Tab-separated table of C-alpha atoms in Angstrom:
chain	number	residue	atom	x	y	z
V	111	UNK	CA	165.146	45.000	30.152
V	112	UNK	CA	164.391	44.217	33.787
V	113	UNK	CA	160.858	43.309	34.761
V	114	UNK	CA	159.111	45.721	37.077
V	115	UNK	CA	156.034	43.580	37.694
V	116	UNK	CA	156.908	42.620	41.251
V	117	UNK	CA	158.156	45.697	43.077
V	118	UNK	CA	156.626	44.951	46.489
V	119	UNK	CA	159.070	43.874	49.172
V	120	UNK	CA	159.477	40.144	49.602
V	121	UNK	CA	158.909	39.200	53.218
V	122	UNK	CA	160.596	35.830	52.797
V	123	UNK	CA	164.050	37.327	52.279
V	124	UNK	CA	166.856	36.270	54.594
V	125	UNK	CA	168.050	39.790	55.390
V	126	UNK	CA	165.734	41.238	58.071
V	127	UNK	CA	167.286	44.707	57.782
V	128	UNK	CA	166.410	44.890	54.087
V	129	UNK	CA	162.865	43.706	54.790
V	130	UNK	CA	162.513	46.317	57.540
V	131	UNK	CA	163.872	49.059	55.274
V	132	UNK	CA	161.550	48.036	52.435
V	133	UNK	CA	158.485	48.049	54.659
V	134	UNK	CA	159.455	51.358	56.301
V	135	UNK	CA	160.127	52.987	52.943
V	136	UNK	CA	156.810	51.831	51.501
V	137	UNK	CA	154.846	53.054	54.520
V	138	UNK	CA	156.735	56.351	54.580
V	139	UNK	CA	155.978	56.796	50.880
V	140	UNK	CA	152.291	56.058	51.375
V	141	UNK	CA	151.889	58.397	54.339
V	142	UNK	CA	153.996	61.053	52.665
V	143	UNK	CA	151.752	60.910	49.604
V	144	UNK	CA	148.632	61.141	51.775
V	145	UNK	CA	150.082	64.152	53.608
V	146	UNK	CA	150.967	65.803	50.292
V	147	UNK	CA	147.405	65.204	49.018
V	148	UNK	CA	145.918	66.685	52.179
V	149	UNK	CA	148.164	69.727	52.010
V	150	UNK	CA	147.452	70.360	48.322
V	151	UNK	CA	143.706	69.927	48.808
V	152	UNK	CA	143.786	72.272	51.797
V	153	UNK	CA	145.565	74.883	49.684
V	154	UNK	CA	142.931	74.524	46.965
V	155	UNK	CA	140.123	74.880	49.507
V	156	UNK	CA	141.745	78.025	50.909
V	157	UNK	CA	141.990	79.516	47.415
V	158	UNK	CA	138.325	78.704	46.813
V	159	UNK	CA	137.498	80.604	50.030
V	160	UNK	CA	135.930	77.605	51.731
V	161	UNK	CA	136.554	78.628	55.323
V	162	UNK	CA	134.045	76.387	57.129
V	163	UNK	CA	136.048	73.843	59.114
V	164	UNK	CA	133.366	71.179	58.987
V	165	UNK	CA	132.958	71.532	55.249
V	166	UNK	CA	136.714	71.363	54.697
V	167	UNK	CA	136.986	68.184	56.778
V	168	UNK	CA	134.095	66.594	54.895
V	169	UNK	CA	135.626	67.438	51.522
V	170	UNK	CA	139.049	66.173	52.609
V	171	UNK	CA	137.606	62.926	54.005
V	172	UNK	CA	135.950	62.186	50.666
V	173	UNK	CA	138.513	63.479	48.182
V	174	UNK	CA	141.770	62.230	49.748
V	175	UNK	CA	140.891	58.501	49.619
V	176	UNK	CA	139.498	58.958	46.108
V	177	UNK	CA	142.691	60.631	44.880
V	178	UNK	CA	144.818	58.026	46.660
V	179	UNK	CA	142.936	55.083	45.141
V	180	UNK	CA	142.966	56.646	41.672
V	181	UNK	CA	146.719	57.189	41.905
V	182	UNK	CA	147.382	53.651	43.167
V	183	UNK	CA	145.299	52.228	40.311
V	184	UNK	CA	147.239	54.322	37.801
V	185	UNK	CA	150.565	53.224	39.294
V	186	UNK	CA	149.559	49.540	39.202
V	187	UNK	CA	148.626	49.774	35.511
V	188	UNK	CA	151.757	51.612	34.380
V	189	UNK	CA	155.096	49.763	34.743
V	190	UNK	CA	157.071	52.987	34.285
V	191	UNK	CA	155.135	54.650	37.119
V	192	UNK	CA	155.888	51.672	39.380
V	193	UNK	CA	159.573	51.969	38.545
V	194	UNK	CA	159.518	55.687	39.352
V	195	UNK	CA	157.758	54.959	42.657
V	196	UNK	CA	160.311	52.263	43.455
V	197	UNK	CA	163.120	54.774	43.029
V	198	UNK	CA	161.276	57.636	44.713
V	199	UNK	CA	160.826	55.743	47.965
V	200	UNK	CA	164.544	56.073	48.689
V	201	UNK	CA	164.205	59.838	48.366
V	202	UNK	CA	161.231	59.691	50.728
V	203	UNK	CA	163.328	57.877	53.320
V	204	UNK	CA	166.030	60.543	53.030
V	205	UNK	CA	163.463	63.338	53.414
V	206	UNK	CA	161.909	61.642	56.446
V	207	UNK	CA	165.351	61.210	58.006
V	208	UNK	CA	166.196	64.876	57.372
V	209	UNK	CA	162.891	66.047	58.842
V	210	UNK	CA	163.342	63.816	61.870
V	211	UNK	CA	166.877	65.121	62.359
V	212	UNK	CA	165.688	68.722	62.084
V	213	UNK	CA	162.896	68.047	64.565
V	214	UNK	CA	165.236	66.388	67.061
V	215	UNK	CA	167.772	69.185	66.648
V	216	UNK	CA	165.094	71.819	67.280
V	217	UNK	CA	163.864	69.924	70.353
V	218	UNK	CA	167.358	69.399	71.764
V	219	UNK	CA	167.436	70.386	75.392
V	220	UNK	CA	170.297	72.764	76.125
V	221	UNK	CA	170.195	71.823	79.823
V	222	UNK	CA	172.132	68.630	79.192
V	223	UNK	CA	175.309	67.779	81.068
V	224	UNK	CA	177.406	68.063	77.897
V	225	UNK	CA	175.978	71.503	77.169
V	226	UNK	CA	176.909	72.716	80.660
V	227	UNK	CA	180.426	71.307	80.272
V	228	UNK	CA	180.850	73.034	76.912
V	229	UNK	CA	179.588	76.358	78.303
V	230	UNK	CA	181.884	76.079	81.319
V	231	UNK	CA	184.870	75.303	79.113
V	232	UNK	CA	184.108	78.316	76.916
V	233	UNK	CA	183.821	80.626	79.930
V	234	UNK	CA	187.043	79.291	81.439
V	235	UNK	CA	188.892	79.601	78.136
V	236	UNK	CA	187.674	83.181	77.715
V	237	UNK	CA	189.202	84.087	81.095
V	238	UNK	CA	192.595	82.537	80.321
V	239	UNK	CA	194.474	84.659	77.796
V	240	UNK	CA	196.691	81.844	76.453
V	241	UNK	CA	193.684	79.565	75.962
V	242	UNK	CA	191.698	82.283	74.199
V	243	UNK	CA	194.650	83.059	71.909
V	244	UNK	CA	195.162	79.372	71.071
V	245	UNK	CA	191.483	78.865	70.367
V	246	UNK	CA	191.434	81.951	68.117
V	247	UNK	CA	194.483	80.752	66.181
V	248	UNK	CA	192.975	77.286	65.827
V	249	UNK	CA	189.673	78.729	64.581
V	250	UNK	CA	191.476	80.991	62.081
V	251	UNK	CA	193.455	78.100	60.602
V	252	UNK	CA	190.347	75.953	59.979
């Protein structure tokens, strides 16, 4: 069975892309876990009807680091938990990439040159009967 004692990325590796990916995936996992803790704690505080903003911030500032440190300690003591974390960080990278792609897609400016060209081509094609018919046939065959 493979040893899971050393799961941290080795900075002395020859492949800088792998080192960069390892460091990015670890940091994304850490910050993703912190964000998940904050969100869950906020939901609990809302259900407990603690509406005071200052009180919520104080509770979150104390409880989030405590939960994070307790979880890290548990993960360090349990080899199976470290193995699960090692595999989960790839999922975290995929989620971060999907969220970044969704954000960039939502923020895409439709005033770009390519967008204007596409709109102009669609308007021109709509006015030319043969072009419209060809585009309709092409779309129906796909």
